PDB file of C-alpha atoms in Angstrom:
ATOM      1  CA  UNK A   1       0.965  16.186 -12.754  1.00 82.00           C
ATOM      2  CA  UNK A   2       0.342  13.492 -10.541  1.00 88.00           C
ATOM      3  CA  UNK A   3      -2.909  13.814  -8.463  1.00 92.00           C
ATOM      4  CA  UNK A   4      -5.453  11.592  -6.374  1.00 95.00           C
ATOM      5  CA  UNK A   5      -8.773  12.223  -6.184  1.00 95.00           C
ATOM      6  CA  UNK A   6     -10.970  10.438  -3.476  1.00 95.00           C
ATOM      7  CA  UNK A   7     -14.678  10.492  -2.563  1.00 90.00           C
ATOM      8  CA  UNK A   8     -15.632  13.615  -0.747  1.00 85.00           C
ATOM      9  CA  UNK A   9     -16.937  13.005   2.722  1.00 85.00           C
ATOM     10  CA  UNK A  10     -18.820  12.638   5.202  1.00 94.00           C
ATOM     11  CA  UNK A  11     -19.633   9.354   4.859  1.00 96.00           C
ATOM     12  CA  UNK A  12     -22.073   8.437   7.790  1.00 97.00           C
ATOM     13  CA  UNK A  13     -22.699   4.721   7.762  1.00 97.00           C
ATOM     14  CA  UNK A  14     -24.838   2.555  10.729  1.00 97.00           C
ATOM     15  CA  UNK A  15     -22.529   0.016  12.174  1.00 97.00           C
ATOM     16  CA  UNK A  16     -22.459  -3.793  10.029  1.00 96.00           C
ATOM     17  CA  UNK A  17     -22.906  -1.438   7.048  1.00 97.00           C
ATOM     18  CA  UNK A  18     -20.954  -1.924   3.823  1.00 97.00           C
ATOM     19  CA  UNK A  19     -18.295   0.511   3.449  1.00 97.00           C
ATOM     20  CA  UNK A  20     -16.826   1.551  -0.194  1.00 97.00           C
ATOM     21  CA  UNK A  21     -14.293   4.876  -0.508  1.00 97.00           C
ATOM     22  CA  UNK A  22     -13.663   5.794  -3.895  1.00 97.00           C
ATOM     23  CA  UNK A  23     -10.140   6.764  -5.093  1.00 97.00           C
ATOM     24  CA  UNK A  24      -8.743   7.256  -8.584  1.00 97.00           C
ATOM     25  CA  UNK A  25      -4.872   8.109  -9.173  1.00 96.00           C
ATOM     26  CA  UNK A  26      -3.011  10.065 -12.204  1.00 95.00           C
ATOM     27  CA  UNK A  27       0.438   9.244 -12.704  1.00 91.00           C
ATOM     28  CA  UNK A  28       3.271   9.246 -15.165  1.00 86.00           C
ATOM     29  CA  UNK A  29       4.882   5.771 -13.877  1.00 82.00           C
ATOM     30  CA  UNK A  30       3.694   2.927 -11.820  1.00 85.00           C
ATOM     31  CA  UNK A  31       3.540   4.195  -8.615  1.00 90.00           C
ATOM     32  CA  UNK A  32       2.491   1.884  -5.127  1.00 91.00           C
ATOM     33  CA  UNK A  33      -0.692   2.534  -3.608  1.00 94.00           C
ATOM     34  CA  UNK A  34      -1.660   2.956   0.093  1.00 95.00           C
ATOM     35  CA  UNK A  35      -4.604   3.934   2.238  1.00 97.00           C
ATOM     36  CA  UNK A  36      -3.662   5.336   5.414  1.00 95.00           C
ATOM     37  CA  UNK A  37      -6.189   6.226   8.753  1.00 96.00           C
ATOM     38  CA  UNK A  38      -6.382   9.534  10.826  1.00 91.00           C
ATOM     39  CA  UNK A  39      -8.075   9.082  14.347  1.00 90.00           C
ATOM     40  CA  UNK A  40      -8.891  12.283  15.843  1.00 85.00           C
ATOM     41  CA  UNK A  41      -5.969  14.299  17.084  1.00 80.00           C
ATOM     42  CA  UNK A  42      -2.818  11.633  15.797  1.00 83.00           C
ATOM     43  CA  UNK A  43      -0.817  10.898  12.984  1.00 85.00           C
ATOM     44  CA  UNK A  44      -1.638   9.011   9.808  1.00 90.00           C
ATOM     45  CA  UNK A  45      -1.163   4.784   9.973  1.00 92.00           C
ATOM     46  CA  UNK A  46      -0.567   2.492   6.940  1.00 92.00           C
ATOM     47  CA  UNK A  47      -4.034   0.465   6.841  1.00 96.00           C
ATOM     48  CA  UNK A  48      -2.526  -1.196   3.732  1.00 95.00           C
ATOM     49  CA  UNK A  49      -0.880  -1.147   0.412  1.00 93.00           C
ATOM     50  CA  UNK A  50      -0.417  -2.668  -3.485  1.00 93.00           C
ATOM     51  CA  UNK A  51       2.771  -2.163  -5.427  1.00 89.00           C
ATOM     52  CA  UNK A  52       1.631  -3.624  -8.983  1.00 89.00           C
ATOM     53  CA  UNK A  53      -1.469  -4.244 -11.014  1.00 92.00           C
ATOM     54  CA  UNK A  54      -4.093  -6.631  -9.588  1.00 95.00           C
ATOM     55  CA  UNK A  55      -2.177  -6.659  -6.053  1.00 94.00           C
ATOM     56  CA  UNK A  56      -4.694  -6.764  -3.502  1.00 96.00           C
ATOM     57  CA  UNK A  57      -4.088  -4.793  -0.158  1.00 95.00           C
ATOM     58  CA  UNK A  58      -5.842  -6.699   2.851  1.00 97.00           C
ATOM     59  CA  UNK A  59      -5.975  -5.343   7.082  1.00 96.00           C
ATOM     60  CA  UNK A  60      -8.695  -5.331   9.668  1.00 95.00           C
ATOM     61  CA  UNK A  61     -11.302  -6.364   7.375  1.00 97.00           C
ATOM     62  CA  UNK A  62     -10.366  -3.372   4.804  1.00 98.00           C
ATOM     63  CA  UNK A  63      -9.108  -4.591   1.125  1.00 98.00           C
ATOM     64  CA  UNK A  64      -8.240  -2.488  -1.847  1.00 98.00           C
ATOM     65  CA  UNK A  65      -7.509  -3.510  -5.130  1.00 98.00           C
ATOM     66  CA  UNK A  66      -4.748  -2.169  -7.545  1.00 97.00           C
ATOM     67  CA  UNK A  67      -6.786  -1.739 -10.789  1.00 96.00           C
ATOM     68  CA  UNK A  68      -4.677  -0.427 -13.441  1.00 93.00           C
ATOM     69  CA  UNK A  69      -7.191  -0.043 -16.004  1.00 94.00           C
ATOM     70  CA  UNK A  70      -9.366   2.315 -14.227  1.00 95.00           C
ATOM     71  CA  UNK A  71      -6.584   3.809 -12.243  1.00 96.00           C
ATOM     72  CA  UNK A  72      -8.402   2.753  -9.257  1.00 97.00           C
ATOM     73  CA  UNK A  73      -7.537   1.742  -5.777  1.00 98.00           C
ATOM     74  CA  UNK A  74     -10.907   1.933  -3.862  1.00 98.00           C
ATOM     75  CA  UNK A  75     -10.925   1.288  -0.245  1.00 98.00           C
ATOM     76  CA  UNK A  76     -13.563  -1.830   1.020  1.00 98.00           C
ATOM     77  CA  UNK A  77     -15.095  -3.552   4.695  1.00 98.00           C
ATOM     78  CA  UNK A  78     -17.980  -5.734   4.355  1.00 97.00           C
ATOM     79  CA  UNK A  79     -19.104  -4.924   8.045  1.00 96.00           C
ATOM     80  CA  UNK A  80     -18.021  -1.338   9.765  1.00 97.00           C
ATOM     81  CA  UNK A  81     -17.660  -0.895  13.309  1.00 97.00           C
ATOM     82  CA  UNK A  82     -18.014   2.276  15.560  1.00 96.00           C
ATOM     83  CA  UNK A  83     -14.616   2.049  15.508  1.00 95.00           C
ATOM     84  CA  UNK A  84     -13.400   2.691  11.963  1.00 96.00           C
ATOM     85  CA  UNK A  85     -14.675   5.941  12.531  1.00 96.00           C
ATOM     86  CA  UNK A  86     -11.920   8.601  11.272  1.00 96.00           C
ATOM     87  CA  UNK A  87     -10.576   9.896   8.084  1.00 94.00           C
ATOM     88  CA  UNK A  88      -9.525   7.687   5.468  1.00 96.00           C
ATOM     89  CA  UNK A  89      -7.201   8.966   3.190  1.00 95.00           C
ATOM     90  CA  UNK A  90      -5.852   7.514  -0.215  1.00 96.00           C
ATOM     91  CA  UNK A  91      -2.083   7.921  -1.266  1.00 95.00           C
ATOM     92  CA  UNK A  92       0.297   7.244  -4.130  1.00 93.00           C
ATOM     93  CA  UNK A  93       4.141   6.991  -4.224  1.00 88.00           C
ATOM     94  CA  UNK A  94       7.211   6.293  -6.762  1.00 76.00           C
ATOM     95  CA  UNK A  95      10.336   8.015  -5.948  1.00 70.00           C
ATOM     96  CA  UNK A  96       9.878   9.191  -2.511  1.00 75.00           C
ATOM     97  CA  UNK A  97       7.164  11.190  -1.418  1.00 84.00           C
ATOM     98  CA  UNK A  98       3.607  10.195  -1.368  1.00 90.00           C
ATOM     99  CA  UNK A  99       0.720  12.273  -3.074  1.00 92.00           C
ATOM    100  CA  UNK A 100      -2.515  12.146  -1.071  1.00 93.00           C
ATOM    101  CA  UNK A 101      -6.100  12.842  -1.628  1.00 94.00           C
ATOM    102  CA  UNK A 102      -8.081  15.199   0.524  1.00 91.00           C
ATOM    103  CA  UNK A 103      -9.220  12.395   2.557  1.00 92.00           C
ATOM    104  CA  UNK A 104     -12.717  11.175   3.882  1.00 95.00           C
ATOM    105  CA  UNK A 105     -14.293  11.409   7.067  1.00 95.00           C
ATOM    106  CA  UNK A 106     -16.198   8.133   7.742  1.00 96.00           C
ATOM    107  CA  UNK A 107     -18.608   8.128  11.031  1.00 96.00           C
ATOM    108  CA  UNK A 108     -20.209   5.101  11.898  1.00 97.00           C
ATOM    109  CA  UNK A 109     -23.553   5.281  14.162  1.00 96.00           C
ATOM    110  CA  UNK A 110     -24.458   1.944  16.673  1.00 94.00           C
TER     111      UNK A 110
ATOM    112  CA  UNK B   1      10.430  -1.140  18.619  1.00 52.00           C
ATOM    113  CA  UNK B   2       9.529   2.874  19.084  1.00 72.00           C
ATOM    114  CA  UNK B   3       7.631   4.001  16.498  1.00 89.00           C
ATOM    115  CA  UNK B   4       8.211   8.327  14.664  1.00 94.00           C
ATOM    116  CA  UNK B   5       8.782  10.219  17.254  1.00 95.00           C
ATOM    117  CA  UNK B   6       7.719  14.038  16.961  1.00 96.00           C
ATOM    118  CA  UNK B   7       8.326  17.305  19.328  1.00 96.00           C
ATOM    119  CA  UNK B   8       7.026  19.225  20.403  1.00 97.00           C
ATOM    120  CA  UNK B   9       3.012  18.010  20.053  1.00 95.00           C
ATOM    121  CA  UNK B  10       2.063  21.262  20.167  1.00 96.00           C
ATOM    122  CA  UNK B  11       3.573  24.852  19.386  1.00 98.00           C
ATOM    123  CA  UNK B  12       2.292  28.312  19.682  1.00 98.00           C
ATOM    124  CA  UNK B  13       4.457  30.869  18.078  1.00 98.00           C
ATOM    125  CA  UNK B  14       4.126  34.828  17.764  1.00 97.00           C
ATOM    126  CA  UNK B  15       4.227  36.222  14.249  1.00 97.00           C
ATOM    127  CA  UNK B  16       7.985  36.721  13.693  1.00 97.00           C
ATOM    128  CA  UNK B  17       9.338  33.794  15.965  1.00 98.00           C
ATOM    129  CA  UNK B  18      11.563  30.831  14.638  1.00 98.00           C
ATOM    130  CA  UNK B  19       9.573  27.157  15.216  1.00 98.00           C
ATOM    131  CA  UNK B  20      11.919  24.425  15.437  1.00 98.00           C
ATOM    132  CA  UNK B  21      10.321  21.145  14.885  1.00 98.00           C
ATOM    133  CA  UNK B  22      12.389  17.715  15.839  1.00 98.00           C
ATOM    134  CA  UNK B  23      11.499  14.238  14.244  1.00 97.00           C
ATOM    135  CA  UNK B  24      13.203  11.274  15.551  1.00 97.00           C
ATOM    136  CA  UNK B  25      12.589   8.518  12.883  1.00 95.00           C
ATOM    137  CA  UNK B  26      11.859   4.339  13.725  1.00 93.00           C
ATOM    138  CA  UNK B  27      15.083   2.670  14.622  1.00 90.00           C
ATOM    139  CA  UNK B  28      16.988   1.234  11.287  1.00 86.00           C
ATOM    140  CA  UNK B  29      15.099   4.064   8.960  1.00 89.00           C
ATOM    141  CA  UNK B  30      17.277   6.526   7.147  1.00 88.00           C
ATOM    142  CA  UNK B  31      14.844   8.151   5.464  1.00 92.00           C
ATOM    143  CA  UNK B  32      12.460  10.750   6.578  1.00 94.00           C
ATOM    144  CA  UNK B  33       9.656  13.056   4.857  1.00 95.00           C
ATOM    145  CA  UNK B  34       8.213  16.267   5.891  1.00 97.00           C
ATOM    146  CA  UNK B  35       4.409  17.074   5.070  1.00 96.00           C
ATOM    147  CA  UNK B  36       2.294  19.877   6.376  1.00 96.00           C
ATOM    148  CA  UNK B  37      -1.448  18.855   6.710  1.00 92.00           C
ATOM    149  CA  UNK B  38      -3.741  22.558   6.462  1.00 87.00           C
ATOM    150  CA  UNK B  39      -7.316  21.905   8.094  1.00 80.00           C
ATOM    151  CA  UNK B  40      -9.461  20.124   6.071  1.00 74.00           C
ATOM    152  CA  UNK B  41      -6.639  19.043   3.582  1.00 77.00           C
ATOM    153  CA  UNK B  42      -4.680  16.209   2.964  1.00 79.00           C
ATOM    154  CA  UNK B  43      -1.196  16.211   3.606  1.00 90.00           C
ATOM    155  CA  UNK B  44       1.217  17.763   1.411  1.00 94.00           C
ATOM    156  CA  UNK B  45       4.617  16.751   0.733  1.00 94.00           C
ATOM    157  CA  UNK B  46       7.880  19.170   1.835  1.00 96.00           C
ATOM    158  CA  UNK B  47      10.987  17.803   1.700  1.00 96.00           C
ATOM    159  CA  UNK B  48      12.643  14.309   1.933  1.00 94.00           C
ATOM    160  CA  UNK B  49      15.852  13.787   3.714  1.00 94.00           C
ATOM    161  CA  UNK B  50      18.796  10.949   4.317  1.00 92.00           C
ATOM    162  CA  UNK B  51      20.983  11.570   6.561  1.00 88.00           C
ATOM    163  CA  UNK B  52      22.776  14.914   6.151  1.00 88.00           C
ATOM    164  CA  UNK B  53      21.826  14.619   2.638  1.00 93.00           C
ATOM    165  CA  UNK B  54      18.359  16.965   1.255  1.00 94.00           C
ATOM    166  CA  UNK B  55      16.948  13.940  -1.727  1.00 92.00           C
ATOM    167  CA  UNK B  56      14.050  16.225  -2.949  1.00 92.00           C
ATOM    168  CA  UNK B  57      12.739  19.637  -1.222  1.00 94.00           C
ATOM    169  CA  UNK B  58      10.409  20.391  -4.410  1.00 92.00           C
ATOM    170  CA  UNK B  59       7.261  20.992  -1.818  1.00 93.00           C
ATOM    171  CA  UNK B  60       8.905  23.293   0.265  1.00 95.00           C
ATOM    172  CA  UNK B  61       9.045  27.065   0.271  1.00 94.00           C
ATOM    173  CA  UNK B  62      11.680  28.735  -1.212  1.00 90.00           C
ATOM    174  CA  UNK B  63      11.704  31.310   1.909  1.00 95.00           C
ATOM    175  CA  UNK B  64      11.601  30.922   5.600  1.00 97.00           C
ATOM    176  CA  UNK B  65      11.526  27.022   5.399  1.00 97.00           C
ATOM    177  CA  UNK B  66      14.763  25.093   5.870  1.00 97.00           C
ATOM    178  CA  UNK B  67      15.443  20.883   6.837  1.00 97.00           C
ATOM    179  CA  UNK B  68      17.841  19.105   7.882  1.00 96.00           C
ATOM    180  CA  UNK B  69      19.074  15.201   9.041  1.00 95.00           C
ATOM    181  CA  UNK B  70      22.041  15.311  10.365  1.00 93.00           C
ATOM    182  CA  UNK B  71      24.298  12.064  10.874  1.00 89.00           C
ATOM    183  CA  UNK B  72      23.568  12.572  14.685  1.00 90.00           C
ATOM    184  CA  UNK B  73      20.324  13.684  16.165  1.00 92.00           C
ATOM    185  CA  UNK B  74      16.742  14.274  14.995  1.00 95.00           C
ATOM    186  CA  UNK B  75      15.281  15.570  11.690  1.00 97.00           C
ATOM    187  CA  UNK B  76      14.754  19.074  12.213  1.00 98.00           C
ATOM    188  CA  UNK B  77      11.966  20.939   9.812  1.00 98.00           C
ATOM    189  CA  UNK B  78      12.677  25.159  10.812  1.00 98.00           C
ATOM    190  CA  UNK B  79      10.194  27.581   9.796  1.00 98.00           C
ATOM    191  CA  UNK B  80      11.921  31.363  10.419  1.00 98.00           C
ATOM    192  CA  UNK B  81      10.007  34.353  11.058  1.00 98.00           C
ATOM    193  CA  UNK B  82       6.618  32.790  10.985  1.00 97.00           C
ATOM    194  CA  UNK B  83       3.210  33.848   9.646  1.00 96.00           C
ATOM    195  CA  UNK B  84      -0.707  33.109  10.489  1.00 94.00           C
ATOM    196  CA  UNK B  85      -0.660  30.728   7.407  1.00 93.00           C
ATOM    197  CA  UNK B  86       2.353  28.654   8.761  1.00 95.00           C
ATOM    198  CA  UNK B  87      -0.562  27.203  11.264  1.00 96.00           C
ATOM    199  CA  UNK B  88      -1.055  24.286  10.265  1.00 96.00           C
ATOM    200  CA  UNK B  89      -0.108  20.209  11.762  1.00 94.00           C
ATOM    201  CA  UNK B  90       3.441  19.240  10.240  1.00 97.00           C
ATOM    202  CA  UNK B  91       3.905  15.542  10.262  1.00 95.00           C
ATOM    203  CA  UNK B  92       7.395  13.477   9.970  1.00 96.00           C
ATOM    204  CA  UNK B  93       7.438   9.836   7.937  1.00 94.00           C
ATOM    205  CA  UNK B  94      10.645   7.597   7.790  1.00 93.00           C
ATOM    206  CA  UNK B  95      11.432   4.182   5.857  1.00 89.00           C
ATOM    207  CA  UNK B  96      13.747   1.744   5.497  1.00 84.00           C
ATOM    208  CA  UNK B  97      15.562   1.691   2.521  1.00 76.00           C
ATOM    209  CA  UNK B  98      13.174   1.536  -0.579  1.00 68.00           C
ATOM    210  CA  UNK B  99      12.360  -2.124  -1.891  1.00 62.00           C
ATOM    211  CA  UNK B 100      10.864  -2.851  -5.156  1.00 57.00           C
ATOM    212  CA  UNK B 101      10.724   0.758  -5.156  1.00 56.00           C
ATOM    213  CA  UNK B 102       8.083   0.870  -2.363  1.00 62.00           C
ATOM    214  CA  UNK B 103       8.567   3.556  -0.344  1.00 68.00           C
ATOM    215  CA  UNK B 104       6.673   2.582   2.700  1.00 80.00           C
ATOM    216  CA  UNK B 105       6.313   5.644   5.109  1.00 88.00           C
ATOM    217  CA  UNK B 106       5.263   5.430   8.899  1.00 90.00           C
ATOM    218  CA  UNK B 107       4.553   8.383  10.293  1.00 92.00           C
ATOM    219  CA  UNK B 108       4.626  10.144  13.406  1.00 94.00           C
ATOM    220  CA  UNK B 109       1.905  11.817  15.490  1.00 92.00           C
ATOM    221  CA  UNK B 110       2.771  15.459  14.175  1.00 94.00           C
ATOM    222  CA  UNK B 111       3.301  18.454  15.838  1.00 96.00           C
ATOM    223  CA  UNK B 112       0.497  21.329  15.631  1.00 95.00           C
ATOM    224  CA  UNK B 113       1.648  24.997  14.985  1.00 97.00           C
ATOM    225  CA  UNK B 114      -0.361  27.759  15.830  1.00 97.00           C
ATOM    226  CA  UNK B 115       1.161  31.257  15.089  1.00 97.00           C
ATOM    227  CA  UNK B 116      -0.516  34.243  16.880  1.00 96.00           C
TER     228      UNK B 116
END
């Protein structure tokens, strides 16, 4: 069936570090990607999203590209700040519900 | 513009008790997901609703779990006669109406069961 698979975490970076998540998809159609953020304690937000090949999904300094050869959709920031710090998690969707991966806790040290 | 609106925040339920949790979606969304996120998990889909209408309830349990959107009023997700492995945070999404079959879901701060 339909799956995503992400980078396990923690993923403990120093602040102005260069931050790559890894996610890979499975699907039977052409789904949209998204990466959503979980701050401690509150509900997921859309960080961004790509609905076709090659799309590229841009906010707060974070891109992802929609790479439909690889199946990839991995989660970029050239410079991290203390706050980014939370759970990143990567998500697919085509009729309705989204499929997400397990997620992955970034921390980011001063 | 109010964003997903969940209550309670926080529930604490005895084995046996019903929990009753109420989702208001964003203004001008008439669609709205369930997911249940276990700790340490991602989130995994229930059911998706329009109003009075059940579109897909393929990731919810076939006993004790039951939704609903009715054409007045929250979402409500109802878990009957709970259990020590209903604990878990349930979140509510809505959208607009699906363009270019995107299905972009905002979601609401959840509401975290714990069943003694």
């Amino acid at each position: 069936g339909d799956s995503v698979t992400q980078m396990e975490g923690p993923v403990t970076l120093s602040e102005e570090a260069f931050l790559t998540i890894n996610c890979t998809y499975t699907a039977t159609g052409y789904p949209s990607l998204f990466w959503y953020v979980q701050y401690p304690g509150e509900g997921l937000q859309l960080l961004l999203k790509a609905t076709k090949a090659d799309d590229k999904g841009s906010n707060k300094g974070f891109e992802a590209t929609y790479r439909k050869e690889t199946t990839s959709f991995h989660l970029e920031k050239g410079s991290v700040q203390v706050s980014d710090s939370a759970v990143y998690f990567c998500a697919q969707g085509s009729q309705g519900n989204l499929i997400f991966g397990k997620g992955t806790k970034l921390s980011v040290k001063p | 513009n109010a964003g997903v609106m969940q209550n309670p925040r926080h529930l604490v339920r005895r084995r046996g008790q019903e929990a009753r949790l109420r989702c208001s979606p964003m203004k001008g969304h008439s669609h709205v997901y369930w997911y249940r996120q276990l700790p340490e998990e991602g989130l995994k889909f229930m059911v998706y609703l329009q109003k009075e209408n059940i579109i897909d309830e393929s990731g919810m349990p076939k006993e004790r779990f039951s939704a609903e959107f009715p054409k007045e009023g929250p979402s409500i997700l109802r878990i009957q006669q709970v259990v020590r492995g209903d604990s878990a945070a349930y979140f509510c999404a809505s959208s607009p109406s699906p363009r270019g079959g995107l299905y972009e879901q905002y979601f609401g701060p959840g509401t975290r069961l714990t069943v003694t």
